[in-house]
Amino acid sequence: SVLWNGVQVDAPPHEGPAPDLGARESPAPPANVLTVGAGGAFADIGAAIGAATSPYTIVRISPGSYPAFSIGASAPYGLGVTGDGTGPVTIDTTTQAVKVEGLPASGAVVLVGLTIGDGASANVGLLVNACAGLVLVDDVVVHGGVSKPGLRVVASTRTVVQSADIDGMPGLRLDNGARVVASRGTLDEFALAGMSQLTTCQLAATGTPGPGSLHVPLARMMPHVAGPLFLALQTPLALTL
């Protein structure tokens, strides 16, 4: 019962199935989710990144092959670039590497669920350069081009790699005081130069640090809780430990 203008009103009990509240939900993604590819708002990843202005914007990519893209200092905090989970997303590095450059200390970028590069190209797969902010590379496959590293990190101090498979010549190269923490996944070889440091956990990696550089292998288990960057309405949330 409820009060209506000071009078108690008794309503009959509802019988039958509960109403479908989901019918009032919009099928369109939230404003901070920018879709790329088939049925999406953008044809390529670079255009979507250029349109990203809100913190925690997610660039969500349909399966397919796309040109390499760049992320710069103007990227909004928490920008995520991710496959939509329905099939492989391949980034073609024929003309350039995928680049994350000049990210300020207040910045953060996440790359998830991508296959970057081709062993036959002439470029590095992924370049992280002059970044003071956080760069997280998660569940990504990276291939370096001919005689090129898969992942090269230069003068960037907060790069984290987890559950990634990286190969090249070498798979990972650090220069100019770079700092990288890497766990799980595979790495064929590393090279460290210019007072750089690589910390690894649950990752078999071989390489010889150059003068003043350091490899710190941790003989422990690295917890890793994985979940999607974006979850559609009425979709169960699954977290993998």
PDB file of C-alpha atoms in Angstrom:
ATOM      1  CA  SER A   1       0.000   0.000   0.000  1.00  0.00           C
ATOM      2  CA  VAL A   2       1.018   3.627  -0.555  1.00  0.00           C
ATOM      3  CA  LEU A   3      -0.067   7.025   0.715  1.00  0.00           C
ATOM      4  CA  TRP A   4      -1.767   9.251  -1.866  1.00  0.00           C
ATOM      5  CA  ASN A   5      -2.652  12.760  -0.649  1.00  0.00           C
ATOM      6  CA  GLY A   6      -2.685  11.444   2.889  1.00  0.00           C
ATOM      7  CA  VAL A   7      -4.955   8.492   2.057  1.00  0.00           C
ATOM      8  CA  GLN A   8      -3.725   4.893   2.189  1.00  0.00           C
ATOM      9  CA  VAL A   9      -4.326   3.099  -1.110  1.00  0.00           C
ATOM     10  CA  ASP A  10      -3.984  -0.657  -1.457  1.00  0.00           C
ATOM     11  CA  ALA A  11      -2.892  -1.930  -4.847  1.00  0.00           C
ATOM     12  CA  PRO A  12      -3.640  -5.483  -6.012  1.00  0.00           C
ATOM     13  CA  PRO A  13      -0.579  -7.785  -6.141  1.00  0.00           C
ATOM     14  CA  HIS A  14       1.159  -8.129  -9.509  1.00  0.00           C
ATOM     15  CA  GLU A  15       0.793 -11.499 -11.188  1.00  0.00           C
ATOM     16  CA  GLY A  16       2.844 -12.782 -14.119  1.00  0.00           C
ATOM     17  CA  PRO A  17       6.446 -12.399 -15.253  1.00  0.00           C
ATOM     18  CA  ALA A  18       8.521  -9.441 -14.156  1.00  0.00           C
ATOM     19  CA  PRO A  19       8.693  -6.593 -16.679  1.00  0.00           C
ATOM     20  CA  ASP A  20      11.704  -6.560 -19.024  1.00  0.00           C
ATOM     21  CA  LEU A  21      13.600  -3.508 -17.837  1.00  0.00           C
ATOM     22  CA  GLY A  22      16.195  -4.183 -20.500  1.00  0.00           C
ATOM     23  CA  ALA A  23      13.743  -3.003 -23.140  1.00  0.00           C
ATOM     24  CA  ARG A  24      14.507   0.541 -21.991  1.00  0.00           C
ATOM     25  CA  GLU A  25      18.246   0.154 -22.528  1.00  0.00           C
ATOM     26  CA  SER A  26      19.831   1.816 -25.531  1.00  0.00           C
ATOM     27  CA  PRO A  27      21.665  -0.517 -27.942  1.00  0.00           C
ATOM     28  CA  ALA A  28      24.169   2.276 -28.670  1.00  0.00           C
ATOM     29  CA  PRO A  29      27.504   2.164 -26.811  1.00  0.00           C
ATOM     30  CA  PRO A  30      28.254   4.830 -24.189  1.00  0.00           C
ATOM     31  CA  ALA A  31      29.709   8.120 -25.395  1.00  0.00           C
ATOM     32  CA  ASN A  32      33.204   7.151 -24.250  1.00  0.00           C
ATOM     33  CA  VAL A  33      33.231   3.932 -26.342  1.00  0.00           C
ATOM     34  CA  LEU A  34      34.367   4.583 -29.915  1.00  0.00           C
ATOM     35  CA  THR A  35      33.780   1.681 -32.294  1.00  0.00           C
ATOM     36  CA  VAL A  36      36.069   0.864 -35.220  1.00  0.00           C
ATOM     37  CA  GLY A  37      35.525  -1.417 -38.205  1.00  0.00           C
ATOM     38  CA  ALA A  38      32.440  -3.215 -39.460  1.00  0.00           C
ATOM     39  CA  GLY A  39      29.349  -1.396 -38.229  1.00  0.00           C
ATOM     40  CA  GLY A  40      31.480   1.044 -36.222  1.00  0.00           C
ATOM     41  CA  ALA A  41      31.665   4.815 -36.236  1.00  0.00           C
ATOM     42  CA  PHE A  42      35.272   4.879 -37.520  1.00  0.00           C
ATOM     43  CA  ALA A  43      37.024   3.094 -40.374  1.00  0.00           C
ATOM     44  CA  ASP A  44      40.465   3.077 -38.747  1.00  0.00           C
ATOM     45  CA  ILE A  45      41.958   3.168 -35.277  1.00  0.00           C
ATOM     46  CA  GLY A  46      43.896   6.402 -35.740  1.00  0.00           C
ATOM     47  CA  ALA A  47      40.730   8.353 -36.516  1.00  0.00           C
ATOM     48  CA  ALA A  48      39.041   7.044 -33.372  1.00  0.00           C
ATOM     49  CA  ILE A  49      42.054   7.933 -31.228  1.00  0.00           C
ATOM     50  CA  GLY A  50      42.012  11.446 -32.702  1.00  0.00           C
ATOM     51  CA  ALA A  51      38.379  11.819 -31.658  1.00  0.00           C
ATOM     52  CA  ALA A  52      38.973  10.622 -28.079  1.00  0.00           C
ATOM     53  CA  THR A  53      38.630  13.451 -25.558  1.00  0.00           C
ATOM     54  CA  SER A  54      37.038  11.950 -22.427  1.00  0.00           C
ATOM     55  CA  PRO A  55      38.990  10.177 -19.680  1.00  0.00           C
ATOM     56  CA  TYR A  56      38.801   6.381 -19.917  1.00  0.00           C
ATOM     57  CA  THR A  57      37.731   6.453 -23.561  1.00  0.00           C
ATOM     58  CA  ILE A  58      37.733   2.957 -25.074  1.00  0.00           C
ATOM     59  CA  VAL A  59      38.524   2.406 -28.741  1.00  0.00           C
ATOM     60  CA  ARG A  60      36.781  -0.919 -29.431  1.00  0.00           C
ATOM     61  CA  ILE A  61      37.804  -2.669 -32.637  1.00  0.00           C
ATOM     62  CA  SER A  62      35.987  -5.231 -34.762  1.00  0.00           C
ATOM     63  CA  PRO A  63      38.019  -8.118 -36.221  1.00  0.00           C
ATOM     64  CA  GLY A  64      40.112  -7.211 -39.243  1.00  0.00           C
ATOM     65  CA  SER A  65      43.408  -5.704 -40.369  1.00  0.00           C
ATOM     66  CA  TYR A  66      44.123  -2.026 -39.714  1.00  0.00           C
ATOM     67  CA  PRO A  67      47.006   0.398 -40.371  1.00  0.00           C
ATOM     68  CA  ALA A  68      49.402   1.156 -37.524  1.00  0.00           C
ATOM     69  CA  PHE A  69      48.385   4.050 -35.270  1.00  0.00           C
ATOM     70  CA  SER A  70      50.053   6.566 -32.961  1.00  0.00           C
ATOM     71  CA  ILE A  71      49.127   7.761 -29.471  1.00  0.00           C
ATOM     72  CA  GLY A  72      50.615  11.063 -28.318  1.00  0.00           C
ATOM     73  CA  ALA A  73      50.723  13.470 -25.403  1.00  0.00           C
ATOM     74  CA  SER A  74      47.155  14.690 -25.963  1.00  0.00           C
ATOM     75  CA  ALA A  75      45.578  11.284 -25.396  1.00  0.00           C
ATOM     76  CA  PRO A  76      42.955  11.375 -22.610  1.00  0.00           C
ATOM     77  CA  TYR A  77      43.801   9.665 -19.330  1.00  0.00           C
ATOM     78  CA  GLY A  78      43.062   5.957 -19.330  1.00  0.00           C
ATOM     79  CA  LEU A  79      42.689   5.631 -23.106  1.00  0.00           C
ATOM     80  CA  GLY A  80      42.163   1.961 -23.961  1.00  0.00           C
ATOM     81  CA  VAL A  81      42.636   0.406 -27.401  1.00  0.00           C
ATOM     82  CA  THR A  82      41.189  -3.097 -27.531  1.00  0.00           C
ATOM     83  CA  GLY A  83      39.740  -5.754 -29.765  1.00  0.00           C
ATOM     84  CA  ASP A  84      36.047  -6.426 -29.188  1.00  0.00           C
ATOM     85  CA  GLY A  85      36.691 -10.075 -28.373  1.00  0.00           C
ATOM     86  CA  THR A  86      34.877 -11.558 -31.378  1.00  0.00           C
ATOM     87  CA  GLY A  87      37.934 -12.261 -33.534  1.00  0.00           C
ATOM     88  CA  PRO A  88      41.549 -11.298 -34.262  1.00  0.00           C
ATOM     89  CA  VAL A  89      42.540  -7.644 -34.674  1.00  0.00           C
ATOM     90  CA  THR A  90      45.752  -7.319 -36.689  1.00  0.00           C
ATOM     91  CA  ILE A  91      47.786  -4.122 -36.928  1.00  0.00           C
ATOM     92  CA  ASP A  92      49.782  -3.722 -40.142  1.00  0.00           C
ATOM     93  CA  THR A  93      53.230  -2.168 -39.546  1.00  0.00           C
ATOM     94  CA  THR A  94      54.299  -2.063 -43.185  1.00  0.00           C
ATOM     95  CA  THR A  95      54.543   1.738 -43.210  1.00  0.00           C
ATOM     96  CA  GLN A  96      55.293   2.464 -39.544  1.00  0.00           C
ATOM     97  CA  ALA A  97      55.387   1.000 -36.051  1.00  0.00           C
ATOM     98  CA  VAL A  98      52.542   1.365 -33.592  1.00  0.00           C
ATOM     99  CA  LYS A  99      53.749   4.304 -31.472  1.00  0.00           C
ATOM    100  CA  VAL A 100      53.031   5.598 -27.963  1.00  0.00           C
ATOM    101  CA  GLU A 101      55.099   8.760 -27.556  1.00  0.00           C
ATOM    102  CA  GLY A 102      55.395  11.726 -25.220  1.00  0.00           C
ATOM    103  CA  LEU A 103      52.833  10.551 -22.691  1.00  0.00           C
ATOM    104  CA  PRO A 104      53.055  12.881 -19.650  1.00  0.00           C
ATOM    105  CA  ALA A 105      53.370  11.626 -16.078  1.00  0.00           C
ATOM    106  CA  SER A 106      49.643  12.250 -15.618  1.00  0.00           C
ATOM    107  CA  GLY A 107      48.788  10.015 -18.601  1.00  0.00           C
ATOM    108  CA  ALA A 108      47.881   6.347 -18.949  1.00  0.00           C
ATOM    109  CA  VAL A 109      47.275   4.154 -22.001  1.00  0.00           C
ATOM    110  CA  VAL A 110      46.194   0.502 -22.250  1.00  0.00           C
ATOM    111  CA  LEU A 111      46.625  -1.769 -25.287  1.00  0.00           C
ATOM    112  CA  VAL A 112      44.704  -5.062 -25.093  1.00  0.00           C
ATOM    113  CA  GLY A 113      43.965  -7.991 -27.383  1.00  0.00           C
ATOM    114  CA  LEU A 114      45.866  -6.896 -30.499  1.00  0.00           C
ATOM    115  CA  THR A 115      48.286  -8.633 -32.874  1.00  0.00           C
ATOM    116  CA  ILE A 116      50.871  -6.054 -33.893  1.00  0.00           C
ATOM    117  CA  GLY A 117      53.445  -6.278 -36.652  1.00  0.00           C
ATOM    118  CA  ASP A 118      54.769  -8.676 -39.236  1.00  0.00           C
ATOM    119  CA  GLY A 119      58.143 -10.385 -39.406  1.00  0.00           C
ATOM    120  CA  ALA A 120      58.441  -9.308 -43.047  1.00  0.00           C
ATOM    121  CA  SER A 121      57.988  -5.563 -42.433  1.00  0.00           C
ATOM    122  CA  ALA A 122      60.805  -3.038 -42.153  1.00  0.00           C
ATOM    123  CA  ASN A 123      59.647  -1.597 -38.810  1.00  0.00           C
ATOM    124  CA  VAL A 124      59.579  -2.174 -35.090  1.00  0.00           C
ATOM    125  CA  GLY A 125      56.267  -3.678 -33.993  1.00  0.00           C
ATOM    126  CA  LEU A 126      55.517  -1.365 -31.040  1.00  0.00           C
ATOM    127  CA  LEU A 127      57.536   1.699 -29.981  1.00  0.00           C
ATOM    128  CA  VAL A 128      57.103   3.331 -26.566  1.00  0.00           C
ATOM    129  CA  ASN A 129      59.148   6.528 -26.573  1.00  0.00           C
ATOM    130  CA  ALA A 130      59.671   9.378 -24.085  1.00  0.00           C
ATOM    131  CA  CYS A 131      56.700   8.417 -21.921  1.00  0.00           C
ATOM    132  CA  ALA A 132      56.581   9.407 -18.243  1.00  0.00           C
ATOM    133  CA  GLY A 133      53.031   8.049 -17.938  1.00  0.00           C
ATOM    134  CA  LEU A 134      51.819   4.469 -17.588  1.00  0.00           C
ATOM    135  CA  VAL A 135      51.760   2.277 -20.695  1.00  0.00           C
ATOM    136  CA  LEU A 136      50.116  -1.120 -20.128  1.00  0.00           C
ATOM    137  CA  VAL A 137      50.436  -3.806 -22.810  1.00  0.00           C
ATOM    138  CA  ASP A 138      48.157  -6.746 -21.994  1.00  0.00           C
ATOM    139  CA  ASP A 139      47.349  -9.945 -23.903  1.00  0.00           C
ATOM    140  CA  VAL A 140      49.053  -8.618 -27.054  1.00  0.00           C
ATOM    141  CA  VAL A 141      51.114 -10.398 -29.717  1.00  0.00           C
ATOM    142  CA  VAL A 142      53.983  -8.283 -31.116  1.00  0.00           C
ATOM    143  CA  HIS A 143      56.216  -9.188 -34.072  1.00  0.00           C
ATOM    144  CA  GLY A 144      59.287  -7.172 -34.993  1.00  0.00           C
ATOM    145  CA  GLY A 145      60.124  -6.584 -38.647  1.00  0.00           C
ATOM    146  CA  VAL A 146      63.257  -7.743 -40.414  1.00  0.00           C
ATOM    147  CA  SER A 147      66.160  -7.269 -37.965  1.00  0.00           C
ATOM    148  CA  LYS A 148      63.878  -5.072 -35.801  1.00  0.00           C
ATOM    149  CA  PRO A 149      62.714  -5.432 -32.188  1.00  0.00           C
ATOM    150  CA  GLY A 150      59.162  -6.498 -31.493  1.00  0.00           C
ATOM    151  CA  LEU A 151      58.803  -3.977 -28.634  1.00  0.00           C
ATOM    152  CA  ARG A 152      61.235  -1.097 -28.221  1.00  0.00           C
ATOM    153  CA  VAL A 153      61.018   1.106 -25.119  1.00  0.00           C
ATOM    154  CA  VAL A 154      63.079   4.315 -25.077  1.00  0.00           C
ATOM    155  CA  ALA A 155      63.358   6.793 -22.182  1.00  0.00           C
ATOM    156  CA  SER A 156      60.059   5.599 -20.713  1.00  0.00           C
ATOM    157  CA  THR A 157      59.893   4.584 -17.067  1.00  0.00           C
ATOM    158  CA  ARG A 158      56.412   3.110 -16.476  1.00  0.00           C
ATOM    159  CA  THR A 159      55.829   0.429 -19.091  1.00  0.00           C
ATOM    160  CA  VAL A 160      54.126  -2.779 -17.958  1.00  0.00           C
ATOM    161  CA  VAL A 161      53.789  -5.877 -20.141  1.00  0.00           C
ATOM    162  CA  GLN A 162      51.675  -8.851 -19.105  1.00  0.00           C
ATOM    163  CA  SER A 163      50.566 -12.033 -20.861  1.00  0.00           C
ATOM    164  CA  ALA A 164      52.116 -10.853 -24.129  1.00  0.00           C
ATOM    165  CA  ASP A 165      53.941 -12.884 -26.772  1.00  0.00           C
ATOM    166  CA  ILE A 166      56.799 -10.856 -28.246  1.00  0.00           C
ATOM    167  CA  ASP A 167      59.396 -11.775 -30.864  1.00  0.00           C
ATOM    168  CA  GLY A 168      61.875  -9.926 -33.062  1.00  0.00           C
ATOM    169  CA  MET A 169      65.567  -9.103 -33.170  1.00  0.00           C
ATOM    170  CA  PRO A 170      65.451  -8.923 -30.251  1.00  0.00           C
ATOM    171  CA  GLY A 171      61.897  -9.358 -28.971  1.00  0.00           C
ATOM    172  CA  LEU A 172      62.351  -6.529 -26.434  1.00  0.00           C
ATOM    173  CA  ARG A 173      64.880  -3.683 -26.543  1.00  0.00           C
ATOM    174  CA  LEU A 174      65.268  -1.036 -23.825  1.00  0.00           C
ATOM    175  CA  ASP A 175      67.277   2.179 -24.316  1.00  0.00           C
ATOM    176  CA  ASN A 176      68.044   5.473 -22.552  1.00  0.00           C
ATOM    177  CA  GLY A 177      67.011   4.676 -18.998  1.00  0.00           C
ATOM    178  CA  ALA A 178      63.858   2.733 -19.877  1.00  0.00           C
ATOM    179  CA  ARG A 179      62.083   0.777 -17.128  1.00  0.00           C
ATOM    180  CA  VAL A 180      59.856  -2.199 -17.939  1.00  0.00           C
ATOM    181  CA  VAL A 181      58.090  -4.759 -15.759  1.00  0.00           C
ATOM    182  CA  ALA A 182      57.040  -7.894 -17.668  1.00  0.00           C
ATOM    183  CA  SER A 183      55.175 -10.963 -16.457  1.00  0.00           C
ATOM    184  CA  ARG A 184      53.799 -14.128 -18.024  1.00  0.00           C
ATOM    185  CA  GLY A 185      53.642 -14.635 -21.781  1.00  0.00           C
ATOM    186  CA  THR A 186      56.697 -15.323 -23.960  1.00  0.00           C
ATOM    187  CA  LEU A 187      59.750 -13.300 -24.949  1.00  0.00           C
ATOM    188  CA  ASP A 188      62.377 -14.701 -27.284  1.00  0.00           C
ATOM    189  CA  GLU A 189      65.240 -12.385 -26.250  1.00  0.00           C
ATOM    190  CA  PHE A 190      65.980  -8.977 -24.740  1.00  0.00           C
ATOM    191  CA  ALA A 191      68.646  -6.288 -25.087  1.00  0.00           C
ATOM    192  CA  LEU A 192      69.199  -3.563 -22.476  1.00  0.00           C
ATOM    193  CA  ALA A 193      71.262  -0.404 -23.006  1.00  0.00           C
ATOM    194  CA  GLY A 194      71.731   3.072 -21.575  1.00  0.00           C
ATOM    195  CA  MET A 195      71.133   2.393 -17.847  1.00  0.00           C
ATOM    196  CA  SER A 196      67.843   0.589 -18.483  1.00  0.00           C
ATOM    197  CA  GLN A 197      66.164  -1.999 -16.266  1.00  0.00           C
ATOM    198  CA  LEU A 198      63.939  -4.978 -17.039  1.00  0.00           C
ATOM    199  CA  THR A 199      62.108  -6.726 -14.195  1.00  0.00           C
ATOM    200  CA  THR A 200      60.532 -10.076 -15.049  1.00  0.00           C
ATOM    201  CA  CYS A 201      58.298 -12.531 -13.187  1.00  0.00           C
ATOM    202  CA  GLN A 202      57.046 -15.874 -14.497  1.00  0.00           C
ATOM    203  CA  LEU A 203      58.631 -15.042 -17.831  1.00  0.00           C
ATOM    204  CA  ALA A 204      61.508 -17.007 -19.304  1.00  0.00           C
ATOM    205  CA  ALA A 205      63.739 -14.421 -20.951  1.00  0.00           C
ATOM    206  CA  THR A 206      67.338 -14.505 -22.130  1.00  0.00           C
ATOM    207  CA  GLY A 207      69.656 -11.645 -22.929  1.00  0.00           C
ATOM    208  CA  THR A 208      72.733  -9.774 -21.783  1.00  0.00           C
ATOM    209  CA  PRO A 209      72.309  -6.340 -20.173  1.00  0.00           C
ATOM    210  CA  GLY A 210      74.712  -3.718 -21.494  1.00  0.00           C
ATOM    211  CA  PRO A 211      76.978  -1.634 -19.224  1.00  0.00           C
ATOM    212  CA  GLY A 212      74.967   0.017 -16.452  1.00  0.00           C
ATOM    213  CA  SER A 213      71.733  -1.810 -17.336  1.00  0.00           C
ATOM    214  CA  LEU A 214      70.081  -4.491 -15.237  1.00  0.00           C
ATOM    215  CA  HIS A 215      67.796  -7.505 -15.560  1.00  0.00           C
ATOM    216  CA  VAL A 216      65.950  -8.364 -12.331  1.00  0.00           C
ATOM    217  CA  PRO A 217      64.208 -11.765 -12.479  1.00  0.00           C
ATOM    218  CA  LEU A 218      61.741 -12.318  -9.614  1.00  0.00           C
ATOM    219  CA  ALA A 219      61.380 -15.923  -8.458  1.00  0.00           C
ATOM    220  CA  ARG A 220      57.783 -15.456  -7.364  1.00  0.00           C
ATOM    221  CA  MET A 221      54.258 -15.744  -8.699  1.00  0.00           C
ATOM    222  CA  MET A 222      52.723 -12.656 -10.309  1.00  0.00           C
ATOM    223  CA  PRO A 223      48.969 -12.440  -9.641  1.00  0.00           C
ATOM    224  CA  HIS A 224      47.001 -11.414 -12.694  1.00  0.00           C
ATOM    225  CA  VAL A 225      43.282 -10.670 -12.725  1.00  0.00           C
ATOM    226  CA  ALA A 226      42.034 -10.301 -16.311  1.00  0.00           C
ATOM    227  CA  GLY A 227      38.751  -8.731 -17.355  1.00  0.00           C
ATOM    228  CA  PRO A 228      37.354  -6.849 -20.350  1.00  0.00           C
ATOM    229  CA  LEU A 229      37.867  -3.096 -20.791  1.00  0.00           C
ATOM    230  CA  PHE A 230      34.234  -2.813 -21.926  1.00  0.00           C
ATOM    231  CA  LEU A 231      31.224  -4.917 -20.999  1.00  0.00           C
ATOM    232  CA  ALA A 232      27.885  -4.574 -22.775  1.00  0.00           C
ATOM    233  CA  LEU A 233      24.705  -4.271 -20.729  1.00  0.00           C
ATOM    234  CA  GLN A 234      23.246  -7.559 -19.476  1.00  0.00           C
ATOM    235  CA  THR A 235      26.514  -9.375 -20.183  1.00  0.00           C
ATOM    236  CA  PRO A 236      27.894 -11.459 -17.285  1.00  0.00           C
ATOM    237  CA  LEU A 237      31.189 -10.232 -15.875  1.00  0.00           C
ATOM    238  CA  ALA A 238      33.918 -12.881 -15.878  1.00  0.00           C
ATOM    239  CA  LEU A 239      37.273 -12.287 -14.170  1.00  0.00           C
ATOM    240  CA  THR A 240      40.143 -14.700 -14.768  1.00  0.00           C
ATOM    241  CA  LEU A 241      42.761 -15.137 -12.044  1.00  0.00           C
TER     242      LEU A 241
END
